[in-house]
Coordinates of C-alpha atoms in Angstrom, one line a residue:
X144 CA 30.8 69.6 13.9
X145 CA 32.7 66.4 14.4
X146 CA 29.9 64.6 16.2
X147 CA 27.4 65.7 13.5
X148 CA 29.7 64.1 10.9
X149 CA 29.9 60.8 12.9
X150 CA 26.0 60.8 13.4
X151 CA 25.6 61.4 9.6
X152 CA 28.0 58.4 8.9
X153 CA 26.2 56.0 11.3
X154 CA 22.9 56.9 9.5
X155 CA 24.3 56.2 6.2
X156 CA 25.8 53.1 7.2
X157 CA 22.7 51.8 8.9
X158 CA 20.4 52.8 6.0
X159 CA 22.8 50.8 3.8
X160 CA 22.9 47.9 5.9
X161 CA 19.2 47.6 6.2
X162 CA 18.5 48.2 2.4
X163 CA 21.0 45.6 1.3
X164 CA 19.9 42.9 3.8
X165 CA 16.3 43.1 3.5
X166 CA 13.3 42.6 1.2
X167 CA 10.2 44.4 1.9
X168 CA 7.6 41.9 2.9
X169 CA 4.0 41.5 2.0
X170 CA 3.2 40.1 5.4
X171 CA 5.2 40.3 8.6
X172 CA 4.1 38.0 11.7
X173 CA 5.5 39.2 15.1
X174 CA 5.2 38.4 18.8
X175 CA 4.9 34.7 17.9
X176 CA 6.3 31.5 19.7
X177 CA 7.5 29.6 16.7
X178 CA 8.9 26.2 16.4
X179 CA 10.4 26.0 12.8
X180 CA 11.1 22.2 13.1
X181 CA 14.2 23.0 11.0
X182 CA 16.4 21.2 13.4
X183 CA 17.4 17.5 12.7
X184 CA 14.9 14.7 13.5
X185 CA 15.1 13.1 17.0
X186 CA 16.6 9.8 17.5
X187 CA 14.8 6.7 16.7
X188 CA 14.0 6.4 20.6
X189 CA 12.5 9.9 20.4
X190 CA 15.5 11.9 21.9
X191 CA 15.7 15.3 20.5
X192 CA 18.8 16.2 18.3
X193 CA 21.6 18.1 19.7
X194 CA 20.6 21.2 17.7
X195 CA 17.0 21.0 18.8
X196 CA 15.9 24.2 21.0
X197 CA 15.6 21.7 24.1
X198 CA 17.3 22.0 27.3
X199 CA 16.8 20.5 30.6
X200 CA 13.5 18.8 29.6
X201 CA 12.1 22.1 28.3
X202 CA 11.4 23.2 24.7
X203 CA 12.1 26.8 23.7
X204 CA 10.6 28.4 20.7
X205 CA 13.5 29.1 18.1
X206 CA 11.8 32.2 16.5
X207 CA 9.5 34.8 17.2
X208 CA 8.8 36.5 13.9
X209 CA 8.3 35.6 10.1
X210 CA 8.6 37.5 7.0
X211 CA 6.3 36.7 3.8
X212 CA 6.8 37.6 0.4
X213 CA 5.1 36.3 -2.8
X214 CA 3.5 33.6 -0.6
X215 CA 6.7 32.4 0.5
X216 CA 8.7 32.6 3.6
X217 CA 11.5 35.1 3.2
X218 CA 12.9 35.4 6.8
X219 CA 12.5 33.7 10.4
X220 CA 14.1 35.4 13.3
X221 CA 13.5 38.0 16.0
X222 CA 11.1 40.7 16.3
X223 CA 13.9 43.1 16.1
X224 CA 15.3 41.6 13.2
X225 CA 11.9 41.5 11.3
X226 CA 11.8 45.2 11.5
X227 CA 14.1 45.3 8.4
X228 CA 11.5 43.5 6.3
X229 CA 8.8 46.1 7.0
X230 CA 7.7 48.6 4.6
X231 CA 5.0 51.2 4.2
X232 CA 2.6 48.5 2.5
X233 CA 3.6 45.6 4.7
X234 CA 0.7 43.8 6.7
X235 CA 1.7 43.2 10.2
X236 CA -0.1 40.4 12.0
X237 CA 0.6 40.5 15.6
X238 CA 0.4 36.9 16.8
X239 CA -0.1 37.9 20.6
X240 CA 2.1 35.2 21.9
X241 CA 0.4 32.5 19.8
X242 CA 2.4 29.3 19.0
X243 CA 3.1 29.2 15.2
X244 CA 4.1 25.8 13.7
X245 CA 4.4 24.5 10.0
X246 CA 1.0 24.1 8.5
X247 CA -0.6 20.8 9.7
X248 CA -1.1 18.1 7.2
X249 CA -4.0 15.6 7.3
X250 CA -2.4 12.7 5.5
X251 CA -5.3 10.3 5.3
X252 CA -9.2 11.2 5.1
X253 CA -12.3 11.6 3.0
X254 CA -13.2 15.3 2.7
X255 CA -16.7 14.8 1.4
X256 CA -17.7 12.5 4.1
X257 CA -17.4 15.5 6.7
X258 CA -20.0 17.2 4.7
X259 CA -22.1 14.1 4.1
X260 CA -22.3 12.9 7.7
X261 CA -23.2 16.5 8.6
X262 CA -26.3 16.1 6.5
X263 CA -26.9 12.6 7.6
X264 CA -28.6 11.4 11.0
X265 CA -25.8 11.2 13.6
X266 CA -25.7 7.7 15.0
X267 CA -22.3 8.2 16.9
X268 CA -22.2 6.6 20.3
X269 CA -25.8 5.7 20.3
X270 CA -27.2 2.5 21.6
X271 CA -29.3 0.0 19.2
X272 CA -32.7 1.3 20.9
X273 CA -31.5 5.0 20.5
X274 CA -30.6 4.5 16.7
X275 CA -34.0 3.0 15.9
X276 CA -35.7 5.9 17.8
X277 CA -33.7 8.6 16.2
X278 CA -34.4 7.3 12.7
X279 CA -38.1 7.0 13.6
X280 CA -38.3 10.6 14.7
X281 CA -36.6 11.6 11.4
X282 CA -39.1 9.7 9.4
X283 CA -42.0 11.9 10.9
X284 CA -40.1 14.9 9.7
X285 CA -39.8 14.2 5.9
X286 CA -42.3 13.1 3.4
X287 CA -43.0 9.4 2.8
X288 CA -40.8 7.9 0.2
X289 CA -37.6 10.1 0.9
X290 CA -34.3 8.1 1.7
X291 CA -33.1 8.6 5.3
X292 CA -29.4 8.3 5.6
X293 CA -27.6 7.8 8.8
X294 CA -24.1 7.7 9.8
X295 CA -21.8 6.7 12.7
X296 CA -22.6 3.4 14.3
X297 CA -19.3 1.7 15.4
X298 CA -19.0 -1.6 13.3
X299 CA -16.7 -3.1 16.1
X300 CA -19.1 -2.2 18.9
X301 CA -22.0 -3.9 17.4
X302 CA -20.2 -6.8 15.7
X303 CA -21.9 -9.3 17.9
X304 CA -25.3 -7.8 18.5
X305 CA -26.6 -5.5 15.8
X306 CA -29.7 -3.4 16.0
X307 CA -33.0 -5.0 15.2
X308 CA -33.7 -3.9 11.6
X309 CA -37.0 -5.7 11.5
X310 CA -38.1 -3.5 14.7
X311 CA -36.9 -0.5 12.5
X312 CA -38.5 -1.8 9.5
X313 CA -42.0 -2.0 11.3
X314 CA -41.4 1.5 12.6
X315 CA -40.2 2.9 9.5
X316 CA -42.0 1.0 6.8
X317 CA -42.4 3.9 4.3
X318 CA -38.8 5.5 4.0
X319 CA -35.8 3.6 2.6
X320 CA -33.3 3.7 5.4
X321 CA -29.5 3.3 5.1
X322 CA -27.0 3.5 8.1
X323 CA -23.6 3.6 7.4
X324 CA -20.7 2.6 9.9
X325 CA -18.3 4.9 11.5
X326 CA -15.3 3.5 9.7
X327 CA -16.9 2.9 6.4
X328 CA -17.0 -0.8 6.5
X329 CA -20.6 -1.6 7.2
X330 CA -24.2 -0.6 6.3
X331 CA -27.5 -1.3 7.8
X332 CA -30.9 -0.7 6.3
X333 CA -34.6 -1.3 6.6
X334 CA -36.6 -3.9 4.6
X335 CA -37.9 -1.2 2.1
X336 CA -34.2 0.0 1.3
X337 CA -33.1 -3.7 0.7
X338 CA -36.2 -4.3 -1.5
X339 CA -35.1 -1.2 -3.6
X340 CA -31.6 -2.4 -3.9
X341 CA -32.8 -5.9 -4.8
X342 CA -31.0 -7.6 -2.0
X343 CA -32.7 -11.0 -0.9
X344 CA -31.3 -13.8 1.2
X345 CA -30.4 -15.4 -2.2
X346 CA -28.2 -12.4 -3.4
X347 CA -24.5 -13.2 -3.8
X348 CA -22.2 -10.8 -1.9
X349 CA -19.9 -8.8 -3.9
X350 CA -16.1 -9.7 -3.9
X351 CA -14.7 -8.8 -0.3
X352 CA -18.2 -8.3 1.3
X353 CA -20.6 -10.1 3.5
X354 CA -24.5 -10.3 3.5
X355 CA -25.3 -11.3 7.2
X356 CA -28.1 -13.9 7.8
X357 CA -29.5 -15.6 10.7
X358 CA -29.1 -19.3 11.8
X359 CA -32.1 -19.9 9.4
X360 CA -30.7 -18.2 6.3
X361 CA -32.8 -15.0 6.7
X362 CA -31.5 -11.6 6.2
X363 CA -30.7 -9.5 9.3
X364 CA -30.2 -6.4 7.0
X365 CA -26.8 -5.8 7.7
X366 CA -24.0 -5.7 4.9
X367 CA -20.0 -5.7 5.8
X368 CA -17.1 -4.5 4.0
X369 CA -17.5 -4.3 0.1
X370 CA -21.1 -5.5 0.3
X371 CA -22.3 -2.2 1.8
X372 CA -22.1 -0.8 -1.7
X373 CA -25.1 -3.2 -2.7
X374 CA -27.1 -0.8 -0.6
X375 CA -25.4 2.5 -1.0
X376 CA -25.3 2.5 -4.6
X377 CA -29.2 2.6 -4.6
X378 CA -29.3 6.0 -2.8
X379 CA -30.2 8.6 -5.1
X380 CA -27.4 10.8 -6.6
X381 CA -26.9 14.1 -5.3
X382 CA -26.7 17.1 -7.5
X383 CA -23.4 18.8 -8.3
X384 CA -24.4 21.6 -6.2
X385 CA -25.0 19.5 -3.3
X386 CA -21.8 17.4 -3.7
X387 CA -20.0 20.9 -4.0
X388 CA -21.7 22.1 -0.8
X389 CA -20.7 19.0 1.2
X390 CA -17.1 19.1 -0.1
X391 CA -16.8 22.8 0.9
X392 CA -18.2 22.0 4.1
X393 CA -15.5 19.5 4.7
X394 CA -12.7 21.8 3.4
X395 CA -13.8 24.4 5.6
X396 CA -14.1 22.1 8.6
X397 CA -10.3 21.0 8.0
X398 CA -8.9 24.6 7.7
X399 CA -10.7 25.5 11.0
X400 CA -8.7 22.6 12.5
X401 CA -5.4 24.1 11.4
X402 CA -4.9 21.9 8.4
X403 CA -3.1 23.4 5.4
X404 CA -3.0 20.2 3.3
X405 CA -5.2 17.3 3.3
X406 CA -4.5 13.9 1.4
X407 CA -7.9 12.6 0.2
X408 CA -7.7 9.0 0.1
X409 CA -9.8 7.3 -2.5
X410 CA -11.2 10.0 -4.7
X411 CA -13.6 8.9 -7.4
X412 CA -15.1 10.7 -10.4
X413 CA -17.7 12.5 -8.7
X414 CA -15.4 13.9 -6.2
X415 CA -12.7 15.0 -8.8
X416 CA -15.2 16.8 -10.9
X417 CA -16.0 18.9 -7.6
X418 CA -12.1 19.3 -6.8
X419 CA -11.5 20.5 -10.5
X420 CA -14.4 22.9 -10.5
X421 CA -13.2 24.5 -7.2
X422 CA -9.7 24.6 -8.5
X423 CA -10.8 26.3 -11.7
X424 CA -12.5 28.9 -9.9
X425 CA -9.4 29.3 -7.2
X426 CA -11.9 28.5 -4.4
X427 CA -9.9 25.6 -2.8
X428 CA -9.2 27.0 0.6
X429 CA -6.4 24.5 1.5
X430 CA -4.0 22.3 -0.6
X431 CA -5.5 18.8 -1.7
X432 CA -3.5 15.6 -2.7
X433 CA -6.2 13.7 -4.4
X434 CA -5.4 9.9 -4.4
X435 CA -7.2 8.2 -7.3
X436 CA -9.4 5.1 -6.1
X437 CA -7.8 2.3 -8.1
X438 CA -11.2 0.5 -8.3
X439 CA -13.0 -1.1 -11.5
X440 CA -16.0 1.2 -10.8
X441 CA -13.9 4.1 -10.9
X442 CA -12.0 3.0 -14.2
X443 CA -12.8 6.1 -16.1
X444 CA -11.0 8.4 -13.7
X445 CA -8.2 5.7 -13.4
X446 CA -7.7 5.7 -17.1
X447 CA -7.7 9.4 -17.3
X448 CA -4.9 9.8 -14.8
X449 CA -3.0 6.9 -16.2
X450 CA -2.9 8.8 -19.4
X451 CA -2.2 12.3 -18.1
X452 CA 0.4 11.1 -15.4
X453 CA 1.2 12.6 -11.9
X454 CA 0.7 16.5 -11.5
X455 CA 4.1 18.4 -12.1
X456 CA 2.8 21.6 -11.0
X457 CA 3.9 22.1 -7.7
X458 CA 2.0 25.4 -7.1
X459 CA -1.4 23.8 -8.0
X460 CA -3.5 23.5 -5.0
X461 CA -5.1 20.2 -6.6
X462 CA -2.4 17.5 -6.9
X463 CA -2.7 14.0 -8.4
X464 CA 0.4 12.1 -7.5
X465 CA -0.9 9.1 -5.7
X466 CA -3.5 6.1 -6.4
X467 CA -5.2 4.5 -3.4
X468 CA -5.8 0.7 -3.5
X469 CA -7.6 -1.7 -1.1
X470 CA -6.1 -4.9 0.2
X471 CA -8.2 -6.2 3.1
X472 CA -11.0 -5.0 5.2
X473 CA -11.4 -3.6 8.6
X474 CA -10.5 -5.2 12.2
X475 CA -13.9 -4.3 13.8
X476 CA -15.9 -5.9 10.9
X477 CA -13.5 -8.9 11.0
X478 CA -12.5 -8.1 7.4
X479 CA -8.8 -7.4 8.0
X480 CA -6.7 -10.4 6.7
X481 CA -4.7 -12.5 9.3
X482 CA -2.3 -15.3 9.2
X483 CA -4.3 -17.1 11.8
X484 CA -7.7 -17.1 12.6
X485 CA -9.4 -14.4 14.7
X486 CA -9.3 -15.2 18.3
X487 CA -12.9 -14.3 18.8
X488 CA -14.2 -16.1 15.6
X489 CA -12.4 -19.6 14.6
X490 CA -12.4 -20.3 10.8
X491 CA -12.4 -16.5 10.0
X492 CA -9.2 -15.1 8.6
X493 CA -10.8 -11.8 6.9
X494 CA -10.9 -10.9 3.2
X495 CA -8.1 -9.6 1.0
X496 CA -6.5 -9.3 -2.4
X497 CA -8.7 -9.7 -5.4
X498 CA -11.5 -10.7 -3.2
X499 CA -11.5 -7.4 -1.8
X500 CA -11.1 -5.5 -4.9
X501 CA -7.3 -5.3 -5.1
X502 CA -6.2 -5.3 -9.0
X503 CA -2.3 -6.1 -9.3
X504 CA -2.3 -5.4 -13.0
X505 CA -4.0 -2.0 -12.6
X506 CA -1.8 -1.1 -9.6
X507 CA 1.2 -1.8 -11.6
X508 CA 0.1 0.4 -14.4
X509 CA 0.0 3.3 -12.1
X510 CA 3.4 2.5 -10.7
X511 CA 4.7 2.3 -14.2
X512 CA 3.3 5.8 -15.0
X513 CA 5.2 7.1 -12.1
X514 CA 2.3 7.3 -9.5
X515 CA 2.9 6.7 -5.8
X516 CA 0.9 4.0 -4.3
X517 CA -1.2 4.2 -0.9
X518 CA -2.4 0.8 -0.2
X519 CA -4.9 -0.1 2.5
X520 CA -3.7 -2.9 4.7
X521 CA -4.7 -3.7 8.3
X522 CA -4.3 -7.3 9.2
X523 CA -0.7 -9.2 9.6
X524 CA -1.4 -11.0 6.6
X525 CA -2.7 -8.1 4.5
X526 CA 0.3 -6.1 5.6
X527 CA 2.8 -8.8 4.8
X528 CA 1.3 -9.4 1.3
X529 CA 1.4 -5.8 0.4
X530 CA 5.0 -5.7 1.4
X531 CA 5.5 -8.7 -0.8
X532 CA 3.8 -6.9 -3.6
X533 CA 6.1 -4.0 -3.1
X534 CA 9.2 -6.1 -2.9
X535 CA 8.4 -8.2 -6.1
X536 CA 7.8 -4.9 -8.0
X537 CA 11.2 -3.2 -6.8
X538 CA 13.0 -6.1 -8.1
X539 CA 12.1 -5.2 -11.5
X540 CA 11.5 -1.7 -11.2
X541 CA 14.1 -0.4 -8.4
X542 CA 13.7 3.4 -9.3
X543 CA 10.0 3.3 -8.0
X544 CA 11.3 2.9 -4.5
X545 CA 12.3 6.3 -4.5
X546 CA 8.4 7.2 -4.8
X547 CA 8.0 6.6 -1.0
X548 CA 5.1 4.3 -1.5
X549 CA 2.7 4.1 1.5
X550 CA 0.6 1.5 3.6
X551 CA -2.5 3.0 5.1
X552 CA -3.3 2.0 8.5
X553 CA -0.8 -0.6 9.1
X554 CA -2.6 -1.7 12.1
X555 CA -1.3 -5.2 13.1
X556 CA 2.0 -6.2 11.6
X557 CA 3.9 -9.4 12.1
X558 CA 7.1 -9.1 14.1
X559 CA 9.2 -10.3 11.3
X560 CA 7.7 -7.6 8.9
X561 CA 8.7 -4.3 10.7
X562 CA 12.2 -4.2 9.3
X563 CA 10.9 -4.7 5.6
X564 CA 8.8 -1.4 5.8
X565 CA 12.1 0.3 6.5
X566 CA 14.0 -1.7 4.0
X567 CA 11.6 -1.1 1.3
X568 CA 11.2 2.7 2.1
X569 CA 7.5 2.3 2.7
X570 CA 5.8 5.2 4.6
X571 CA 3.3 3.9 7.4
X572 CA 0.1 6.2 7.5
X573 CA -1.6 5.5 10.8
X574 CA -4.1 6.9 13.0
X575 CA -3.6 7.5 16.7
X576 CA -7.3 7.8 17.3
X577 CA -7.9 4.3 16.2
X578 CA -5.3 3.0 18.7
X579 CA -7.2 4.3 21.6
X580 CA -10.7 3.8 20.4
X581 CA -10.0 0.1 19.3
X582 CA -8.7 -0.9 22.8
X583 CA -12.0 -2.0 24.3
X584 CA -12.3 -5.0 21.5
X585 CA -9.0 -5.2 19.5
X586 CA -7.4 -7.7 21.9
X587 CA -10.6 -9.7 21.7
X588 CA -10.1 -9.8 18.1
X589 CA -6.5 -10.8 17.8
X590 CA -5.3 -11.9 21.2
X591 CA -2.6 -10.4 23.5
X592 CA 0.4 -11.6 21.5
X593 CA -0.6 -10.4 18.1
X594 CA -1.8 -7.3 19.7
X595 CA 1.8 -6.3 20.5
X596 CA 2.2 -5.9 16.9
X597 CA -0.8 -3.2 16.9
X598 CA -0.6 0.3 16.3
X599 CA 3.3 -0.2 16.9
X600 CA 4.6 3.4 16.0
X601 CA 7.8 3.1 18.1
X602 CA 8.7 -0.2 16.5
X603 CA 8.3 1.1 13.1
X604 CA 10.5 4.2 13.9
X605 CA 13.1 2.0 15.4
X606 CA 13.2 0.2 11.9
X607 CA 13.7 3.5 10.1
X608 CA 10.2 4.0 9.0
X609 CA 8.7 7.3 8.4
X610 CA 5.3 7.4 10.3
X611 CA 2.6 9.9 9.5
X612 CA -0.4 10.7 11.3
X613 CA -4.1 11.3 10.4
X614 CA -7.7 10.8 11.5
X615 CA -9.0 9.0 8.4
X616 CA -11.8 11.2 9.1
X617 CA -14.6 10.7 9.4
X618 CA -13.6 7.6 11.3
X619 CA -12.3 9.4 14.1
X620 CA -12.1 12.9 15.5
X621 CA -9.9 14.9 13.0
X622 CA -8.6 17.4 15.6
X623 CA -4.9 17.6 15.7
X624 CA -5.1 17.9 19.7
X625 CA -6.9 14.9 20.0
X626 CA -4.6 12.9 17.7
X627 CA -1.6 14.3 19.6
X628 CA -3.1 13.3 22.8
X629 CA -3.8 9.7 21.7
X630 CA -0.2 9.4 20.1
X631 CA 1.5 10.6 23.3
X632 CA -0.7 8.8 25.9
X633 CA -2.4 5.9 24.1
X634 CA -5.1 6.0 26.5
X635 CA -8.7 7.2 26.4
X636 CA -10.0 10.2 27.8
X637 CA -10.4 10.2 31.6
X638 CA -8.8 6.7 31.7
X639 CA -5.4 6.0 33.4
X640 CA -5.1 2.6 31.5
X641 CA -2.5 2.9 28.6
X642 CA -2.2 0.3 25.8
X643 CA 1.3 -0.7 25.1
X644 CA 2.8 2.5 26.4
X645 CA 6.2 1.7 24.9
X646 CA 4.8 2.3 21.4
X647 CA 3.8 6.0 22.2
X648 CA 5.5 8.9 20.6
X649 CA 7.0 12.1 22.0
X650 CA 5.3 15.4 21.6
X651 CA 8.2 16.4 18.8
X652 CA 7.6 13.1 16.8
X653 CA 4.0 13.7 17.0
X654 CA 4.3 17.3 15.6
X655 CA 6.7 16.1 12.9
X656 CA 4.3 13.3 11.9
X657 CA 1.6 16.0 11.1
X658 CA 4.1 18.3 9.2
X659 CA 7.6 17.7 7.9
X660 CA 7.2 13.8 7.9
X661 CA 3.8 14.1 6.0
X662 CA 5.5 16.6 3.6
X663 CA 8.2 14.0 3.1
X664 CA 5.5 11.3 2.2
X665 CA 4.5 13.3 -0.6
X666 CA 7.8 14.3 -1.8
X667 CA 7.2 18.0 -0.7
X668 CA 9.7 18.3 2.2
X669 CA 11.5 21.1 0.2
X670 CA 8.3 23.1 0.0
X671 CA 6.6 22.8 3.3
X672 CA 6.8 21.1 6.6
X673 CA 9.1 23.5 8.3
X674 CA 9.3 27.2 8.6
X675 CA 12.2 28.1 6.5
X676 CA 13.2 30.6 4.0
X677 CA 11.8 29.7 0.3
X678 CA 9.1 27.3 1.7
X679 CA 5.4 27.9 1.4
X680 CA 3.9 30.4 3.8
X681 CA 1.5 27.7 5.2
X682 CA 1.3 28.2 9.0
X683 CA -0.9 27.1 11.8
X684 CA -1.4 29.3 14.9
X685 CA -2.4 27.6 18.1
X686 CA -3.2 28.7 21.8
X687 CA -0.8 26.2 23.6
X688 CA 2.7 25.1 23.5
X689 CA 2.0 21.5 22.2
X690 CA 5.7 20.4 22.8
X691 CA 5.9 21.5 26.4
X692 CA 2.4 20.5 27.3
X693 CA 2.6 17.3 25.6
X694 CA 5.8 16.6 27.9
X695 CA 4.3 17.8 31.1
X696 CA 0.4 17.4 30.9
X697 CA -0.8 15.8 27.8
X698 CA -4.5 15.8 29.1
X699 CA -4.4 19.5 28.7
X700 CA -3.9 18.9 25.0
X701 CA -7.7 18.1 24.7
X702 CA -8.5 21.7 25.5
X703 CA -6.3 23.2 22.6
X704 CA -7.5 25.5 20.1
X705 CA -6.6 26.6 16.5
X706 CA -6.3 30.4 16.3
X707 CA -5.4 30.9 12.8
X708 CA -4.7 29.0 9.6
X709 CA -2.7 30.5 6.9
X710 CA -2.3 28.8 3.4
X711 CA 0.1 30.5 0.6
X712 CA 0.3 33.6 2.7
X713 CA -3.5 34.0 3.2
X714 CA -5.3 33.7 6.4
X715 CA -8.2 31.2 5.5
X716 CA -9.4 30.7 9.0
X717 CA -9.4 32.9 12.2
X718 CA -11.0 32.0 15.4

């Protein structure tokens, strides 16, 4: 009898304990290897914090199960502990030993370009001859008079020897052709396209642009930096349905790559219309931070948001809290602005400021209205001038410093200016892929000494700068695994040569630059970026332990795969 009484008491106590300590979850994830990233940041040298799950050079996942209710994380712990959160209607996801990390954040890209480039002729890694051949083949497949748009030739690779557009014009005389550069800083075309655009050898280049000519002053049918718009603006406008299709293609591509949030840098009116339509229909598969392009041709959208002010609803999948501005051009096309001449082109310092479409009064209005700024700057003079701009504005508006304004790319920084990033609380938004892909020619552009200030992520961190990683897609491969490989190794695939290896990041820093530090850049670190109770159920499942693989065999990262992407507690992608 006594045994029965004791058994009843034990059952009652266990039942009370279970009911009082648990919430019945909507979703429970089990059998996972979870890195919550909820421990402290590593040191500025990349050494893991004392409370990190790291010992003797090996990382250990700090959880194996997650409970989700009402689209928020409710509990993180062990498989045994999670049983208290399972009810009759709880959906159980067996992770099958997959690695689960906070939802990845792509912090600078151009979503619609993924779709546009998918529908354009792919010129990536083609020789000059192959470019002409592939465009000729396309001309045989479509009716005469239709525009042919290609994309992907590298502005830096062809900077000294462009494909012969006169040869292309002879082979393709009856289709207007526009060929856009990989990084968005150049465009080539045939004679018919230039005629339709009204571009002659007497045409004045737009501010911040260049119309290239031969020694006799004749067109070679190549436009650089802002001049590329002279040609692109003549390409027939796509229908709303086409624009929506291309945007959705880009969004679907990003979710398949494990990204749960994307920062779309430089949104113009036609992009915003698509986003707002998708938002109204609840069809955005991932969260979007839309950066309004601070351009005069985009003034209607600029004024609309200056009047509305930044988005305040954190639950909205479409957020508008940032304006994107442009200070100088690119390094490959020699448009980035430098203090001294380009090493491979004496007399050339690049273009910047109002010559490149930077409008200080317009930018200040956005800052006055409470918007964060994300300013494109690549050359050392461009970065210095933007830091000066921020510093001068903060003197009169010190409260704005808390908005965590950004510099996009920060590619080449003068040694005297690294500390200013930290002092001014400026986020450095950078691309690991660019550092690796630019190696063959970047030192030619700026010389060995200036190159030491290039892609200098460790120096930025040592100056207390928040560094966030992205691909500036479609400028480089948007895969997290490729970006992580580049950040950790600073070397090209199948190449042992490293470019300034002292500037590499550790695997932990790299993962943080794609998660919690990117969340911090958007003032959303209380909502996402780590796996903790009360945060959004935005999670990325992958097939390898990126922290340990990144430490021991970073080349293997290139074989990594995304298995599942969860946004707001909903699986939006599954391999």
